[in-house]
CSV table of C-alpha atoms in Angstrom, one decimal:
chain,number,residue,atom,x,y,z
L,1295,MET,CA,-54.9,101.6,-57.7
L,1296,LYS,CA,-53.4,98.2,-58.6
L,1297,LYS,CA,-53.3,99.2,-62.3
L,1298,LEU,CA,-51.7,102.5,-61.5
L,1299,LEU,CA,-49.0,100.8,-59.4
L,1300,THR,CA,-48.3,98.3,-62.1
L,1301,ILE,CA,-47.8,101.2,-64.6
L,1302,LEU,CA,-45.4,102.9,-62.1
L,1303,LEU,CA,-43.4,99.7,-61.6
L,1304,THR,CA,-43.1,99.1,-65.3
L,1305,THR,CA,-42.2,102.7,-66.1
L,1306,ALA,CA,-39.5,102.6,-63.4
L,1307,LEU,CA,-38.0,99.4,-64.5
L,1308,LEU,CA,-37.9,99.8,-68.3
L,1309,PRO,CA,-35.2,102.5,-68.6
L,1310,ALA,CA,-33.2,101.2,-65.7
L,1311,CYS,CA,-30.4,99.7,-67.7
L,1312,ALA,CA,-26.7,100.5,-67.6
L,1313,THR,CA,-23.4,98.8,-68.6
L,1314,SER,CA,-20.5,98.1,-66.3
L,1315,PRO,CA,-16.9,98.6,-67.3
L,1316,THR,CA,-16.7,94.9,-68.2
L,1317,GLY,CA,-19.7,95.1,-70.5
L,1318,ARG,CA,-22.2,93.6,-68.0
L,1319,SER,CA,-25.8,94.8,-68.0
L,1320,GLN,CA,-26.8,96.4,-64.7
L,1321,LEU,CA,-30.1,97.3,-63.1
L,1322,MET,CA,-30.0,101.0,-62.3
L,1323,LEU,CA,-33.1,102.5,-60.7
L,1324,ILE,CA,-30.7,104.9,-58.9
L,1325,SER,CA,-28.3,106.9,-61.0
L,1326,PRO,CA,-24.6,106.8,-60.2
L,1327,GLU,CA,-24.8,110.6,-59.5
L,1328,SER,CA,-27.6,110.1,-56.9
L,1329,ALA,CA,-25.6,107.2,-55.3
L,1330,ILE,CA,-22.7,109.6,-54.9
L,1331,VAL,CA,-24.9,112.2,-53.2
L,1332,GLU,CA,-26.4,109.7,-50.8
L,1333,SER,CA,-23.0,108.1,-50.1
L,1334,ARG,CA,-21.6,111.5,-49.2
L,1335,LYS,CA,-24.3,112.1,-46.6
L,1336,ALA,CA,-23.8,108.6,-45.1
L,1337,TYR,CA,-20.0,109.0,-45.1
L,1338,LEU,CA,-20.0,112.4,-43.4
L,1339,SER,CA,-22.4,111.2,-40.8
L,1340,THR,CA,-20.2,108.1,-40.1
L,1341,VAL,CA,-17.0,110.2,-39.9
L,1342,GLN,CA,-18.6,112.7,-37.5
L,1343,GLU,CA,-19.7,109.8,-35.3
L,1344,LEU,CA,-16.3,108.2,-35.4
L,1345,GLY,CA,-14.6,111.5,-34.5
L,1346,ALA,CA,-16.9,112.0,-31.6
L,1347,LYS,CA,-16.0,108.6,-30.3
L,1348,ASP,CA,-12.3,109.2,-30.8
L,1349,LYS,CA,-12.1,106.4,-33.3
L,1350,LEU,CA,-10.2,108.1,-36.1
L,1351,VAL,CA,-6.5,107.1,-36.3
L,1352,SER,CA,-3.9,109.9,-36.5
L,1353,ASP,CA,-0.7,107.9,-36.0
L,1354,PRO,CA,1.7,109.5,-38.7
L,1355,LYS,CA,3.1,106.1,-39.7
L,1356,VAL,CA,-0.3,104.6,-40.4
L,1357,VAL,CA,-1.6,107.8,-42.0
L,1358,ASP,CA,1.4,108.0,-44.3
L,1359,ARG,CA,1.2,104.4,-45.3
L,1360,VAL,CA,-2.5,104.6,-46.1
L,1361,LYS,CA,-2.1,107.9,-48.0
L,1362,ASP,CA,0.8,106.5,-50.1
L,1363,VAL,CA,-1.0,103.3,-51.1
L,1364,THR,CA,-4.4,104.7,-51.8
L,1365,GLY,CA,-2.9,107.8,-53.4
L,1366,ARG,CA,-1.2,105.6,-56.1
L,1367,LEU,CA,-4.4,103.7,-56.7
L,1368,VAL,CA,-6.3,106.9,-57.1
L,1369,THR,CA,-3.8,108.1,-59.7
L,1370,ILE,CA,-4.5,105.1,-61.8
L,1371,ALA,CA,-8.3,105.2,-61.2
L,1372,LYS,CA,-8.4,108.8,-62.4
L,1373,GLN,CA,-6.4,107.9,-65.5
L,1374,GLU,CA,-8.6,105.0,-66.4
L,1375,TYR,CA,-11.8,106.6,-65.4
L,1376,PRO,CA,-11.6,110.4,-66.0
L,1377,ASN,CA,-15.0,111.0,-64.6
L,1378,THR,CA,-13.6,110.3,-61.1
L,1379,ALA,CA,-11.1,113.2,-61.3
L,1380,ASN,CA,-13.5,115.4,-59.3
L,1381,TRP,CA,-14.4,112.8,-56.8
L,1382,GLU,CA,-13.8,113.7,-53.2
L,1383,TRP,CA,-11.2,111.0,-52.6
L,1384,SER,CA,-10.8,110.4,-48.8
L,1385,VAL,CA,-10.1,107.7,-46.3
L,1386,ALA,CA,-11.3,107.3,-42.7
L,1387,ILE,CA,-8.8,105.1,-40.8
L,1388,ILE,CA,-10.9,103.5,-38.1
L,1389,ASP,CA,-9.4,102.4,-34.8
L,1390,ASP,CA,-11.0,99.0,-34.4
L,1391,PRO,CA,-8.4,96.3,-33.9
L,1392,GLU,CA,-11.0,93.5,-34.0
L,1393,THR,CA,-12.6,94.4,-37.3
L,1394,VAL,CA,-11.1,93.1,-40.5
L,1395,ASN,CA,-12.8,95.3,-43.1
L,1396,ALA,CA,-12.4,98.1,-45.7
L,1397,TRP,CA,-14.8,99.7,-48.1
L,1398,CYS,CA,-15.2,102.4,-50.7
L,1399,MET,CA,-18.5,104.3,-51.3
L,1400,ALA,CA,-19.7,105.9,-54.5
L,1401,GLY,CA,-17.7,109.0,-55.0
L,1402,GLY,CA,-14.4,107.7,-53.7
L,1403,ARG,CA,-15.0,107.9,-49.9
L,1404,MET,CA,-13.1,105.0,-48.3
L,1405,ALA,CA,-12.5,103.5,-44.9
L,1406,VAL,CA,-10.0,101.0,-43.5
L,1407,TYR,CA,-10.1,99.4,-40.1
L,1408,THR,CA,-6.9,98.8,-38.1
L,1409,GLY,CA,-7.9,95.2,-37.7
L,1410,LEU,CA,-7.4,94.6,-41.4
L,1411,LEU,CA,-3.9,96.0,-41.3
L,1412,ASN,CA,-2.8,94.5,-38.0
L,1413,LYS,CA,-4.5,91.1,-37.7
L,1414,LEU,CA,-3.7,90.1,-41.2
L,1415,LYS,CA,-0.2,91.7,-41.1
L,1416,LEU,CA,-0.7,93.0,-44.6
L,1417,THR,CA,2.1,94.0,-46.9
L,1418,ASP,CA,1.7,97.1,-48.9
L,1419,ASP,CA,1.1,94.9,-52.0
L,1420,GLU,CA,-1.7,93.1,-50.2
L,1421,PHE,CA,-3.2,96.3,-48.9
L,1422,ALA,CA,-3.1,97.7,-52.4
L,1423,GLN,CA,-5.1,94.7,-53.6
L,1424,VAL,CA,-7.7,95.2,-50.9
L,1425,MET,CA,-8.2,98.9,-51.7
L,1426,GLY,CA,-7.9,98.4,-55.4
L,1427,HIS,CA,-10.8,95.9,-55.1
L,1428,GLU,CA,-12.9,98.3,-53.0
L,1429,ILE,CA,-12.2,101.3,-55.2
L,1430,SER,CA,-13.3,99.1,-58.2
L,1431,HIS,CA,-16.8,98.6,-56.6
L,1432,ALA,CA,-17.2,102.4,-56.8
L,1433,LEU,CA,-15.7,102.6,-60.3
L,1434,ALA,CA,-18.1,100.0,-61.6
L,1435,ASN,CA,-21.1,101.7,-59.9
L,1436,HIS,CA,-21.8,98.8,-57.6
L,1437,THR,CA,-23.1,101.1,-54.9
L,1438,ALA,CA,-25.8,102.4,-57.3
L,1439,GLU,CA,-26.5,98.8,-58.3
L,1440,GLN,CA,-27.0,97.7,-54.7
L,1441,MET,CA,-29.3,100.7,-54.0
L,1442,SER,CA,-31.3,99.8,-57.1
L,1443,ARG,CA,-31.6,96.2,-55.9
L,1444,ALA,CA,-33.0,97.5,-52.6
L,1445,MET,CA,-35.4,99.8,-54.5
L,1446,ALA,CA,-36.6,97.0,-56.7
L,1447,THR,CA,-37.3,95.0,-53.5
L,1448,THR,CA,-39.0,98.0,-52.0
L,1449,LEU,CA,-41.3,98.4,-55.0
L,1450,GLY,CA,-42.2,94.7,-54.8
L,1451,ILE,CA,-43.0,95.1,-51.1
L,1452,VAL,CA,-45.2,98.1,-51.8
L,1453,ALA,CA,-47.0,96.3,-54.6
L,1454,ILE,CA,-47.7,93.3,-52.3
L,1455,GLY,CA,-48.9,95.7,-49.6
L,1456,VAL,CA,-51.3,97.5,-51.9
L,1457,ALA,CA,-52.6,94.3,-53.4
L,1458,SER,CA,-53.4,93.0,-49.9
L,1459,GLU,CA,-54.5,96.4,-48.6
L,1460,HIS,CA,-51.8,96.4,-45.9
L,1461,SER,CA,-50.1,99.6,-47.1
L,1462,GLY,CA,-48.9,100.4,-43.5
L,1463,ALA,CA,-46.9,97.1,-43.4
L,1464,ALA,CA,-45.7,97.7,-46.9
L,1465,MET,CA,-44.2,101.1,-45.9
L,1466,VAL,CA,-42.4,99.5,-43.0
L,1467,GLY,CA,-40.9,97.0,-45.4
L,1468,ALA,CA,-39.9,99.8,-47.8
L,1469,ALA,CA,-38.0,101.6,-45.0
L,1470,ALA,CA,-36.2,98.4,-44.2
L,1471,ALA,CA,-35.3,97.9,-47.8
L,1472,ALA,CA,-33.7,101.3,-48.0
L,1473,LYS,CA,-31.5,100.4,-45.0
L,1474,ILE,CA,-30.6,97.0,-46.6
L,1475,ALA,CA,-29.1,98.9,-49.5
L,1476,LEU,CA,-26.2,99.9,-47.3
L,1477,ASP,CA,-25.5,96.4,-46.1
L,1478,LEU,CA,-26.3,94.2,-49.1
L,1479,PRO,CA,-23.5,91.7,-50.0
L,1480,ASN,CA,-22.1,92.2,-53.5
L,1481,SER,CA,-23.1,89.5,-56.0
L,1482,ARG,CA,-20.4,87.0,-57.1
L,1483,THR,CA,-20.6,88.7,-60.5
L,1484,ALA,CA,-19.8,92.1,-59.0
L,1485,GLU,CA,-17.0,90.5,-56.9
L,1486,THR,CA,-15.4,89.0,-60.0
L,1487,GLU,CA,-15.7,92.3,-61.7
L,1488,ALA,CA,-14.0,94.1,-58.8
L,1489,ASP,CA,-11.3,91.4,-58.7
L,1490,LYS,CA,-10.4,92.1,-62.3
L,1491,ILE,CA,-10.5,95.8,-62.2
L,1492,GLY,CA,-8.9,96.0,-58.8
L,1493,MET,CA,-5.9,93.8,-59.7
L,1494,ARG,CA,-5.4,95.9,-62.8
L,1495,ILE,CA,-5.4,99.2,-60.9
L,1496,ALA,CA,-3.1,97.8,-58.2
L,1497,VAL,CA,-0.6,96.4,-60.8
L,1498,GLU,CA,-0.6,99.6,-62.8
L,1499,ALA,CA,0.0,101.5,-59.6
L,1500,GLY,CA,3.2,99.4,-59.1
L,1501,TYR,CA,2.0,96.7,-56.7
L,1502,GLU,CA,2.6,92.9,-57.1
L,1503,PRO,CA,-0.4,90.9,-58.6
L,1504,ASP,CA,0.6,87.8,-56.6
L,1505,ALA,CA,-0.5,89.7,-53.5
L,1506,ALA,CA,-4.1,89.2,-54.5
L,1507,VAL,CA,-3.7,85.5,-53.9
L,1508,THR,CA,-1.8,85.7,-50.6
L,1509,LEU,CA,-4.4,88.3,-49.4
L,1510,TRP,CA,-7.2,85.9,-49.8
L,1511,GLN,CA,-5.2,83.1,-48.3
L,1512,LYS,CA,-4.7,85.2,-45.2
L,1513,MET,CA,-8.3,86.2,-45.2
L,1514,GLY,CA,-9.4,82.6,-45.2
L,1515,LYS,CA,-7.1,81.6,-42.4
L,1516,GLU,CA,-8.3,84.6,-40.3
L,1517,GLY,CA,-11.9,83.6,-40.9
L,1518,GLY,CA,-12.0,80.2,-39.2
L,1519,SER,CA,-15.5,79.5,-37.9
L,1520,ALA,CA,-16.4,83.2,-37.7
L,1521,PRO,CA,-15.5,84.9,-41.1
L,1522,PRO,CA,-14.2,88.5,-41.0
L,1523,GLN,CA,-16.7,91.2,-41.7
L,1524,PHE,CA,-15.0,91.8,-45.0
L,1525,LEU,CA,-16.1,88.4,-46.2
L,1526,SER,CA,-19.7,88.9,-45.1
L,1527,THR,CA,-20.1,91.4,-48.0
L,1528,HIS,CA,-17.6,89.7,-50.3
L,1529,PRO,CA,-18.8,86.2,-51.1
L,1530,SER,CA,-15.8,84.1,-51.9
L,1531,PRO,CA,-16.4,81.0,-54.1
L,1532,GLY,CA,-13.9,78.2,-53.5
L,1533,ASN,CA,-12.1,78.7,-56.8
L,1534,ARG,CA,-11.4,82.4,-56.2
L,1535,GLU,CA,-7.7,82.0,-55.4
L,1536,ALA,CA,-7.3,79.8,-58.5
L,1537,THR,CA,-9.0,82.4,-60.7
L,1538,LEU,CA,-6.9,85.2,-59.3
L,1539,LYS,CA,-3.7,83.2,-59.8
L,1540,ALA,CA,-4.6,82.5,-63.4
L,1541,MET,CA,-5.0,86.3,-64.0
L,1542,ILE,CA,-1.4,87.1,-62.7
L,1543,PRO,CA,0.6,86.5,-66.0
L,1544,GLU,CA,-1.7,88.7,-68.0
L,1545,MET,CA,-1.8,91.4,-65.3
L,1546,ARG,CA,2.0,91.4,-65.0
L,1547,LYS,CA,2.3,92.5,-68.6
L,1548,LEU,CA,0.5,95.7,-67.8
L,1549,ASN,CA,3.5,96.9,-65.7
L,1550,PRO,CA,6.4,94.6,-66.3
L,1551,THR,CA,8.9,96.8,-64.6
L,1552,GLY,CA,6.7,97.4,-61.5
L,1553,ALA,CA,7.0,101.2,-61.9
L,1554,MET,CA,5.3,103.0,-59.1
L,1555,ALA,CA,2.6,105.5,-60.0
L,1556,PRO,CA,2.7,109.1,-58.5
L,1557,VAL,CA,0.7,109.6,-55.3
L,1558,SER,CA,-2.5,111.6,-55.8
L,1559,PRO,CA,-3.8,113.7,-52.9
L,1560,VAL,CA,-6.2,111.8,-50.7
L,1561,ARG,CA,-7.8,113.3,-47.7
L,1562,ILE,CA,-7.4,111.5,-44.4
L,1563,GLU,CA,-10.2,112.1,-42.0
L,1564,GLU,CA,-9.1,113.7,-38.8
L,1565,LYS,CA,-10.4,114.0,-35.3
L,1566,PRO,CA,-12.5,117.2,-34.9
């Protein structure tokens, strides 16, 4: 049994390589396509629950603002990554004034919490940097990468369980690992990748690159002794602001006139 498990583990890990948009090698036990399928299930379940609790925002001013900014970003994403043209781009605007957070799942399914917009008093340029960063996690297949990390952990747990003849405990660990995949913080490498891709997308969409710096300044001030939820899954090394600032001159060359991109259709989730 131990030999069989070793073979299975080795077979699973050997072909599990992929390359990110920046040329980085990625562990991929879950295909990007599978990540999109699973993300869709999780997203629809979340939206249904939010709708039942009357937590989906329908204020026209907020909806129009979110559609405008994310729609421009999606236009550039589809231009730069043609495989995303058929993604079901959508946003759930969540009525939660205390939560400073936003995310984008595999397949282009996004969410933004009212606390992010209101507590930080974000400008459109800063909001574009947030969502450009989040969209970049999806573009770079970070969701599939996180799920693969969880799967690798699960395989290790199962191996230990079999070796110690505690398979029942191992399966409990495996179930926990599957849940962890949804909450794992992005690695600093993935964050740096999303910073670069996200700023590029935002600038090409017509938004100011300087906003990436002011955004993180606001995020740091809001954090205090209890960091916003956004920072819990976005590790921020001390030199992040300096790194972002150093990128600005090169990024500005991508769109020197600041021309605004057209707005692509983005579905806003509504109350049932």
